[in-house]
PDB file of C-alpha atoms in Angstrom:
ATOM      1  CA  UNK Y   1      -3.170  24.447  -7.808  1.00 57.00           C
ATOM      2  CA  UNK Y   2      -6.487  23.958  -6.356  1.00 58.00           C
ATOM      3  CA  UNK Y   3      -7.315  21.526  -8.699  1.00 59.00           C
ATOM      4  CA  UNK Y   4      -4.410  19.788  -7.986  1.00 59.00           C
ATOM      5  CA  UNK Y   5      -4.720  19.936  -4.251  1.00 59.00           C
ATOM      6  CA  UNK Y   6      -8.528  18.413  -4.614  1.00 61.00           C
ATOM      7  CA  UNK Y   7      -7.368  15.828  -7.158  1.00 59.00           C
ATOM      8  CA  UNK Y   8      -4.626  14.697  -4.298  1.00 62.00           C
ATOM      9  CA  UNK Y   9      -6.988  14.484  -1.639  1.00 62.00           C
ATOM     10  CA  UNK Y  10      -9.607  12.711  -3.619  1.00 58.00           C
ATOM     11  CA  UNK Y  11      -6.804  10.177  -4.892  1.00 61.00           C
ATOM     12  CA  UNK Y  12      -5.604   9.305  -1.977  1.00 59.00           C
ATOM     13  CA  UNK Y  13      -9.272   8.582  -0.380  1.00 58.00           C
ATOM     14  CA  UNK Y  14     -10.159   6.367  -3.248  1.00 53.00           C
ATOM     15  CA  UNK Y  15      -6.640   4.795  -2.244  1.00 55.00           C
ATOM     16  CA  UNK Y  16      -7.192   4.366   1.196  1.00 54.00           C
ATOM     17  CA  UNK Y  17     -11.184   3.033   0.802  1.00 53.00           C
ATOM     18  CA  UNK Y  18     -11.031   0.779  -1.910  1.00 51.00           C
ATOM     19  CA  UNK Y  19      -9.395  -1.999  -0.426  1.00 49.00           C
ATOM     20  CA  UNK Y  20     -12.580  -4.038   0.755  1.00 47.00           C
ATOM     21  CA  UNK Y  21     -12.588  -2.967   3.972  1.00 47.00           C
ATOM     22  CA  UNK Y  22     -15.860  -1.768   6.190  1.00 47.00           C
ATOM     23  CA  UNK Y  23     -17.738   1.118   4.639  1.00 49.00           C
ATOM     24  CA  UNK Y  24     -18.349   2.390   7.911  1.00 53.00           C
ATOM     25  CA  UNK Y  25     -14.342   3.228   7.281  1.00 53.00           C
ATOM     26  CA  UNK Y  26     -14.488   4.405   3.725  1.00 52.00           C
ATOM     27  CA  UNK Y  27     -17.644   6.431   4.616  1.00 59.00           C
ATOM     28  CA  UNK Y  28     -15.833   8.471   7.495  1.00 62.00           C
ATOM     29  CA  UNK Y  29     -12.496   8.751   5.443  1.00 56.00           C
ATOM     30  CA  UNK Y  30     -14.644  10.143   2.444  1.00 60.00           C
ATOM     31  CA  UNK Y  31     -15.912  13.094   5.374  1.00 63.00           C
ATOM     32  CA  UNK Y  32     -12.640  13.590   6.550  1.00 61.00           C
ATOM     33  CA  UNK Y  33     -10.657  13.893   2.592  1.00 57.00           C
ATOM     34  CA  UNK Y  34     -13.889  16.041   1.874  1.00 61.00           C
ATOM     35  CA  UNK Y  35     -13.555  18.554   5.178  1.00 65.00           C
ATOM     36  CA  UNK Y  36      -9.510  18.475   4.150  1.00 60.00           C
ATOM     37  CA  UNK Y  37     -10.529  19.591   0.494  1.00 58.00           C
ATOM     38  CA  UNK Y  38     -12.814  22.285   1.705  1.00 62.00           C
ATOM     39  CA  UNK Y  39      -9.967  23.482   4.426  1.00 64.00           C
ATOM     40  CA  UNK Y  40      -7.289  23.387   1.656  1.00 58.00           C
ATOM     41  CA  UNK Y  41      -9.498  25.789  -0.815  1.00 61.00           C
ATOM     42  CA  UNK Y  42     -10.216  27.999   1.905  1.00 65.00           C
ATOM     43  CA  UNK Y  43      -6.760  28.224   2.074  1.00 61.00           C
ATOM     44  CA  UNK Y  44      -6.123  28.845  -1.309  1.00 58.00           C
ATOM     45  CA  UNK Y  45      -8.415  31.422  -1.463  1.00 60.00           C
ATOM     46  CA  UNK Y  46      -7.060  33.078   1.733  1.00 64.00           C
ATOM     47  CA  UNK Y  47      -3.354  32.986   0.166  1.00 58.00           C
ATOM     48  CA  UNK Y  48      -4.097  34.086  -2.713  1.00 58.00           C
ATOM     49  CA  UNK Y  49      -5.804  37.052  -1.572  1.00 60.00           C
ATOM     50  CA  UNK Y  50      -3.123  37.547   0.932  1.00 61.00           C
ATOM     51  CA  UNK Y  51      -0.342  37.010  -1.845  1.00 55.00           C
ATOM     52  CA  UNK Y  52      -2.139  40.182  -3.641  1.00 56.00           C
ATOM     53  CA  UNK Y  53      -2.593  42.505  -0.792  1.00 58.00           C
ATOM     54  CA  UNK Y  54       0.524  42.105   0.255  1.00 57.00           C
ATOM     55  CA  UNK Y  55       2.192  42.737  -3.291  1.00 52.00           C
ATOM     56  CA  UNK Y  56       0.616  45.938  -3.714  1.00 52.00           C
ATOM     57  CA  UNK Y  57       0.661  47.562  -0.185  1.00 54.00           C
ATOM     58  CA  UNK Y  58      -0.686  50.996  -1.375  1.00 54.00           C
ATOM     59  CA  UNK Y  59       1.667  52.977  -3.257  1.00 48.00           C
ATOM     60  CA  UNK Y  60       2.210  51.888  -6.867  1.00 55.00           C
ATOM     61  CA  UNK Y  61       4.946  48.928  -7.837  1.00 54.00           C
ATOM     62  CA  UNK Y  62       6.347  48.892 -11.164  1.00 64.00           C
ATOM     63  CA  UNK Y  63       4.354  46.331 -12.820  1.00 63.00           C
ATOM     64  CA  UNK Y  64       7.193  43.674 -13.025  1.00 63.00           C
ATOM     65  CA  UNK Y  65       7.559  43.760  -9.201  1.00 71.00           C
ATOM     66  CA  UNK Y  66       4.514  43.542  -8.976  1.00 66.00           C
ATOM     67  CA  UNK Y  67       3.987  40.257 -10.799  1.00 67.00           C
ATOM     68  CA  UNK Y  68       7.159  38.836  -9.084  1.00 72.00           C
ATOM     69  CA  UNK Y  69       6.401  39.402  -5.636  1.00 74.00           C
ATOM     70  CA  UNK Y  70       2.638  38.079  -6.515  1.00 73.00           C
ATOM     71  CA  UNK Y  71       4.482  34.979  -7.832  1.00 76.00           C
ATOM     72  CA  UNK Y  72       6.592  34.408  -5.127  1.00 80.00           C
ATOM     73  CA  UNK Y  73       4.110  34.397  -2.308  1.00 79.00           C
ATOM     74  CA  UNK Y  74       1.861  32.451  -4.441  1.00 80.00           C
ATOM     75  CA  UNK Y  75       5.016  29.537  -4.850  1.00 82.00           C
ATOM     76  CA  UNK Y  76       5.567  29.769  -0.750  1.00 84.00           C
ATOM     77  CA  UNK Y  77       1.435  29.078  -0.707  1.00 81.00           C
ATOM     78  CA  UNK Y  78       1.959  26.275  -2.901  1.00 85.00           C
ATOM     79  CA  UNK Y  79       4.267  25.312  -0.420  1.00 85.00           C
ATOM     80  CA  UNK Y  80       1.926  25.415   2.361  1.00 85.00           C
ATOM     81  CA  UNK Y  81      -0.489  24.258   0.751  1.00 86.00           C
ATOM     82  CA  UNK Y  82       1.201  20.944  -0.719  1.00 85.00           C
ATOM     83  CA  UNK Y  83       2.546  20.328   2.779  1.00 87.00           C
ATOM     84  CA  UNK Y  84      -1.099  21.040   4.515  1.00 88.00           C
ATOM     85  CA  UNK Y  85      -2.688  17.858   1.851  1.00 87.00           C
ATOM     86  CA  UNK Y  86       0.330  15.370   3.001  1.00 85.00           C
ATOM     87  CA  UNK Y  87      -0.317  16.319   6.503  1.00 87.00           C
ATOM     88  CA  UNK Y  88      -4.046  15.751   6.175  1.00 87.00           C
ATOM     89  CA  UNK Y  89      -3.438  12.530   4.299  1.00 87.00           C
ATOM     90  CA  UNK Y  90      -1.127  10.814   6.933  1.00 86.00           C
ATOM     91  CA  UNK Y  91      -3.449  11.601   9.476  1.00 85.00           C
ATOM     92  CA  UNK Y  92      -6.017  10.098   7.150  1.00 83.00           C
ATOM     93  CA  UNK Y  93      -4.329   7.120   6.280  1.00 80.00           C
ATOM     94  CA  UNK Y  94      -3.595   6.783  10.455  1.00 81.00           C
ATOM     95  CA  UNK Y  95      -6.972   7.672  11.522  1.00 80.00           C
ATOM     96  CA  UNK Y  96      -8.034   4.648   8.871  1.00 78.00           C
ATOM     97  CA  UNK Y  97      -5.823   2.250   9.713  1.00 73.00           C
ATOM     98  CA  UNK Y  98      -6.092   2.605  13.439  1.00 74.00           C
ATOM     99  CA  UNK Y  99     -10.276   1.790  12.737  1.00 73.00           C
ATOM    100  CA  UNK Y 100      -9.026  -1.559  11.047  1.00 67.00           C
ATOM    101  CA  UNK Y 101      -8.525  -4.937  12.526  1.00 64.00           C
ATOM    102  CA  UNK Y 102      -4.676  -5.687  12.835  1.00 61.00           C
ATOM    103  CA  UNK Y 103      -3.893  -9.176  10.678  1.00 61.00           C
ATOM    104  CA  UNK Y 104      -3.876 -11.512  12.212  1.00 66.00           C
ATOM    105  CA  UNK Y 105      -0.613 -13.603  12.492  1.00 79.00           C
ATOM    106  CA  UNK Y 106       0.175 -16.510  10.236  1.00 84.00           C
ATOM    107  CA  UNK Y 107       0.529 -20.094  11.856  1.00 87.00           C
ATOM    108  CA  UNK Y 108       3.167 -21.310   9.367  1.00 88.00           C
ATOM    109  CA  UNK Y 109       3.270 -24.737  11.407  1.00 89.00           C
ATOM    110  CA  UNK Y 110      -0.493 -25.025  10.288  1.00 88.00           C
ATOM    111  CA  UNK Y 111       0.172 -24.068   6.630  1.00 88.00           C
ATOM    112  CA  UNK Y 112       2.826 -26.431   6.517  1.00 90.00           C
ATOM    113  CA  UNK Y 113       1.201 -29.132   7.657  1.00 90.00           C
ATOM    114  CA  UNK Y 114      -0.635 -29.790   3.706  1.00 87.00           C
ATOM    115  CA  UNK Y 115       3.010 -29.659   2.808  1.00 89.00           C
ATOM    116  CA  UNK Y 116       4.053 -32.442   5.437  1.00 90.00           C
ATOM    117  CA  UNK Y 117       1.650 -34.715   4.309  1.00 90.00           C
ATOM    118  CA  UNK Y 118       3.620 -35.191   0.986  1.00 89.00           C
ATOM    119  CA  UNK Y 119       7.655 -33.569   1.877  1.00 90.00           C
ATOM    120  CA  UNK Y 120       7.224 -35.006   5.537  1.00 91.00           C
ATOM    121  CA  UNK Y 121       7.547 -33.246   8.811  1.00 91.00           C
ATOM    122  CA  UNK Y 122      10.849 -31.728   8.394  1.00 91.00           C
ATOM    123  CA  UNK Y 123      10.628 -31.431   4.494  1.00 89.00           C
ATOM    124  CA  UNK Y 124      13.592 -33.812   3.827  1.00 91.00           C
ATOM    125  CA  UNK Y 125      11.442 -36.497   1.753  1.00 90.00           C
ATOM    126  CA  UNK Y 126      10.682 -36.786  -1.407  1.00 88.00           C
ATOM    127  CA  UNK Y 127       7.273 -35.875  -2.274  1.00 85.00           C
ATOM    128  CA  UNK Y 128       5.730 -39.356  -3.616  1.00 84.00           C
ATOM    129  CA  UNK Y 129       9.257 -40.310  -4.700  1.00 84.00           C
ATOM    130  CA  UNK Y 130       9.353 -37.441  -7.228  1.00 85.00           C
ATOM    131  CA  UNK Y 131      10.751 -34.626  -6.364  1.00 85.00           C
ATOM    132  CA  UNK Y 132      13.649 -33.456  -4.444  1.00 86.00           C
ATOM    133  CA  UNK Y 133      13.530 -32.480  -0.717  1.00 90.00           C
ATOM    134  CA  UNK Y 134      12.551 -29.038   0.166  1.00 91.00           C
ATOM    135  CA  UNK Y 135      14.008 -28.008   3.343  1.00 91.00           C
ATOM    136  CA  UNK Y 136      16.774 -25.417   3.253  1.00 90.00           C
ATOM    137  CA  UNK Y 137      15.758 -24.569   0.009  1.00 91.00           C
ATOM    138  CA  UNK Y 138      16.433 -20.460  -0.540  1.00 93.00           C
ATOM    139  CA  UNK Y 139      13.398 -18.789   0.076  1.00 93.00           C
ATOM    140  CA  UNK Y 140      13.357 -16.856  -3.228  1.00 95.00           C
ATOM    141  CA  UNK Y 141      13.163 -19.773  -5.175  1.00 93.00           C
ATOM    142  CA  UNK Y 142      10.330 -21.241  -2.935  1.00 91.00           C
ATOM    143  CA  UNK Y 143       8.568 -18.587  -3.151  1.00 93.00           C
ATOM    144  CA  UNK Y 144       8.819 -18.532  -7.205  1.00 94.00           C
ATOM    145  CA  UNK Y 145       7.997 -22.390  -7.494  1.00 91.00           C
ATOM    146  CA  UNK Y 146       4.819 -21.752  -4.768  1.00 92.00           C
ATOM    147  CA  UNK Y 147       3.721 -18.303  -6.994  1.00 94.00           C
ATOM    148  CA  UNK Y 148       4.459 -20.539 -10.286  1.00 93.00           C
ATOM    149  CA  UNK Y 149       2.259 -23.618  -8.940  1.00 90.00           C
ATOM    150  CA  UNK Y 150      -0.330 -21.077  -7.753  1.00 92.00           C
ATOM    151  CA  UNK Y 151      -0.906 -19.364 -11.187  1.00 93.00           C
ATOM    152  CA  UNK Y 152      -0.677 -22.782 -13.135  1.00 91.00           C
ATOM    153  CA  UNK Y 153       2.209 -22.418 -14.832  1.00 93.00           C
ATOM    154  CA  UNK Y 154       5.165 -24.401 -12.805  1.00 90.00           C
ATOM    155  CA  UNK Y 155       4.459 -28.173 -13.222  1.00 87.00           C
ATOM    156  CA  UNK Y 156       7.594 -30.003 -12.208  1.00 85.00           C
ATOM    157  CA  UNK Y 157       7.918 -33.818 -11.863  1.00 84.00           C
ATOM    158  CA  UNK Y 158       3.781 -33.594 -13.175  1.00 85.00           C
ATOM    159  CA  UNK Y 159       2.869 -32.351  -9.746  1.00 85.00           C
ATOM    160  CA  UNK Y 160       1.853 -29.280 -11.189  1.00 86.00           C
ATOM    161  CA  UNK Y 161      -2.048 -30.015 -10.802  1.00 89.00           C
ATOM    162  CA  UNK Y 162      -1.681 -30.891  -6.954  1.00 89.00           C
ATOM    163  CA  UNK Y 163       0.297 -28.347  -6.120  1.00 90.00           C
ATOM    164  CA  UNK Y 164      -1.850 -25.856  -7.615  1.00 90.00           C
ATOM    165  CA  UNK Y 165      -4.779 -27.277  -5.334  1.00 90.00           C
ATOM    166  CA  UNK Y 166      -2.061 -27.032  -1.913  1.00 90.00           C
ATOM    167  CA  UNK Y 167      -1.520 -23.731  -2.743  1.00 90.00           C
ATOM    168  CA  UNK Y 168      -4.259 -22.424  -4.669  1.00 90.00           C
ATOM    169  CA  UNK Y 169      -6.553 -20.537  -1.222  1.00 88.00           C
ATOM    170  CA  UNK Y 170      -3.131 -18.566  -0.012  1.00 89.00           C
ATOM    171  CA  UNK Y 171      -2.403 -15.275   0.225  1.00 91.00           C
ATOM    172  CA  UNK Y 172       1.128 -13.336  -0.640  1.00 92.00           C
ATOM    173  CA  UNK Y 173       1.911 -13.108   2.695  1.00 90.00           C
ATOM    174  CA  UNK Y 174       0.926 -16.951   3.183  1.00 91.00           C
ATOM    175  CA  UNK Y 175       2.833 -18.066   0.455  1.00 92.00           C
ATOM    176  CA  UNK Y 176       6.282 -15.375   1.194  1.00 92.00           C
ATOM    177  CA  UNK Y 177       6.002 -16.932   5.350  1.00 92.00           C
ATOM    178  CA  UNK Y 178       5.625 -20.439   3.880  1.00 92.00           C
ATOM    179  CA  UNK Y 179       8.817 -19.954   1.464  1.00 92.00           C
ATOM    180  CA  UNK Y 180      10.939 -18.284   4.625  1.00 93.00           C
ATOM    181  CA  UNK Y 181       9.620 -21.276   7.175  1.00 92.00           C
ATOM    182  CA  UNK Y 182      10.820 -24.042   4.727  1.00 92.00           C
ATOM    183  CA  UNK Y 183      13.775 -22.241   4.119  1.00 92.00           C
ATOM    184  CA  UNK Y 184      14.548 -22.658   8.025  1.00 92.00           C
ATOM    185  CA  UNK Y 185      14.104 -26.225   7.971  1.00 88.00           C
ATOM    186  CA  UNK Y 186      17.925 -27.868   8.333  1.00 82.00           C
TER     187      UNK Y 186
END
């Protein structure tokens, strides 16, 4: 159990610091999962201890009681003990993102402005004569087609090559608030 408890802790620290952010952040998140650890096998220990003082009061218990009421108090620690770890790693994952810059918000007018130059301001022409118009397309398929010309391997009406370079610098987010703005467009 203790194991277990450590291996959570430690998990979800390498969770919430290995996303490139500040070290300054993963340094104090590593102090905080590694004061949680300590706390939670303190409080292993104490249960445990507890579990066996308690099971054997003084006078003698038939061994099988003995060994039940032992287990039983040991599964309510487990209990404890599992909900102490997802306590300490919401307030973790809080205290972390709290230290974080918020994103920033997207300017979809801006990212659709490379598009514009090609499917025109309201994404009703035909980019270089080729393809079809893109406004009020669903924004699932957008977003496959933008993901497909991202990764290379969508290359409709041979515009694969200069669509990969539009799209090429964006992020998931980019690309999904891209899809839902041309989408819009009636």
């Amino acid at each position: 159990m203790k194991k277990l408890a450590i291996l959570s802790m430690v998990t979800a620290a390498l969770l919430l610091s290995g996303c490139n952010k500040k070290e300054e952040s993963s340094h104090t998140a590593m102090k905080s999962v590694s004061s949680s650890v300590h706390s939670v096998s303190s409080s292993v220990h104490s249960v445990r201890s507890t579990a066996i003082k308690e099971a054997l009061p003084g006078a003698p218990l038939p061994a099988k009681e003995a060994v039940s009421s032992v287990a039983s108090s040991l599964k309510a620690a487990q209990k404890n003990i599992t909900d102490q770890v997802a306590s300490k790693i919401e307030e973790t994952k809080k205290s972390i993102a709290a230290k974080l810059p918020q994103k920033a918000a997207i300017d979809v007018k801006a990212l659709f402005g490379k598009c514009a130059a090609c499917h025109g301001p309201d994404g009703k022409r035909k980019a270089l004569g080729k393809s079809a118009p893109i406004a009020g397309m669903p924004k699932d398929e957008l977003l496959k087609k933008l993901e497909g010309y991202q990764a290379g391997t969508l290359n409709q009406y041979g515009m694969g090559a200069l669509m990969k370079a539009q799209v090429a610098g964006l992020s998931k987010a980019q690309l999904e608030a891209l899809a839902q703005y041309i989408s819009s467009l009636k």
